[in-house]
Amino acid sequence: MKKRLLLVGFIIAALVSTVRSEEPQKSGNPLFPGWYADPEAAFFDNHYWIFPTASLPFDDQTYFDCFSSKDLVEWTKHEKVLTNDSIQWAKRAMWAPSVVYKDGKYYFFFGANDVHKGEIGGIGVAVADKPDGPYQDLLGKPLVNEIVNGAQPIDQFVFLDDDGSYYMYYGGWGHCNVVKLANDFKSLEPFEDGSYYREVTPKNYVEGPFMLKKDGKYYFMWSEGGWTTSNYCVAYAISNSPFGPFERIGKIIEPDPKVGMGAGHHSVLQSPSGKWYAVYHRRPLTEKDGNSRATCIEEMFFNADGTIKPVRLTFEGVDADPVK
Ligand code: FUB
């Protein structure tokens, strides 16, 4: 009898472990430990990458860490890939990376100094040979220092259009501008009408712009609400042009009082397998401090008419999506 019970127990344990090993591995949320905000997701060198803000008091935000993964589940931390030791004019508040690969180099755009009128700061650009740096200042000064159309020069996102044009969307304080980048990223290029800055601010825009082109349409996304509050969220528009107009369709990332609050400042990534992911930060329900922001990921889905389904906030995150 005892032997039979042992045998049954053994069979059940074997079955449970088989079922478990067939369950897909999940990323979990947050994706990695530590307070990290404004995550920019990218795919470089056959790895997934996330470049976030170190979510600390402004005076302590003098460096960037980044993270890489082969499957969205296991993440490797790369420490201090860019620090203000190599950006002489950046003193504090280094925020919200946007990183692009071009002609064998990686270009790391960032905001610094929480700049106000008459001060030095704004959007800078650094360059490296590898995604994990070390990055060095490209210009020795900000690329955009001035406040134009009321937009604080922060939260830049660099977008490559199909015709080879690099556009940079940026702006805090409720205003968003788009500029065209010169081929070497060392200056701005004028638009056809001779202007350098076009305001493209959609309704309710606060900061954190992101652009995605899919099926010939321009999907423009941004954050609304206050980043230290619980109502922070992401909304979007679809346009036929990179310059808009961007008619607000609705929210796609919202806080969930059962999962996390202050969910915003996101980016979107399509994996080699074709899945779409929204990478964003949120404040765990246990936290009150504005800087307690953690980087999370969810799968993102489009409706048949091209609109985006609201993203569901989860603790499980996404299934493993391995790259070779
Ligand atoms: O992380 C610093 C600032 O918080 C960003 O620039 C804003 O978008 C907000 O997320």
Coordinates of C-alpha atoms in Angstrom, one line a residue, residues 53-64 80 83-85 89-95 111-116 119 227 291 293:
T53 CA 15.9 57.6 -16.5
A54 CA 17.5 56.9 -13.1
S55 CA 14.4 58.0 -11.0
L56 CA 16.2 59.9 -8.3
P57 CA 16.1 63.5 -6.9
F58 CA 17.1 65.9 -9.6
D59 CA 20.6 66.6 -8.1
D60 CA 21.4 62.9 -8.1
Q61 CA 20.3 62.3 -11.7
T62 CA 23.8 62.5 -13.1
Y63 CA 24.1 59.2 -15.0
F64 CA 22.2 56.6 -17.0
K80 CA 26.6 54.2 -15.9
T83 CA 27.5 60.1 -16.9
N84 CA 27.8 63.8 -16.6
D85 CA 31.6 63.3 -16.3
W89 CA 27.4 71.3 -19.3
A90 CA 25.1 68.7 -17.7
K91 CA 24.9 69.3 -13.9
R92 CA 21.7 67.5 -12.9
A93 CA 18.3 66.1 -13.9
M94 CA 19.5 63.9 -16.8
W95 CA 16.3 62.5 -18.2
G111 CA 17.6 66.1 -21.5
A112 CA 19.7 67.8 -18.7
N113 CA 19.5 70.5 -16.1
D114 CA 15.6 70.9 -16.0
V115 CA 16.4 74.0 -18.0
H116 CA 14.5 77.3 -17.6
E119 CA 20.0 78.9 -18.3
W227 CA 4.3 62.4 -13.4
N291 CA 10.4 59.1 -7.9
R293 CA 8.8 54.6 -10.6

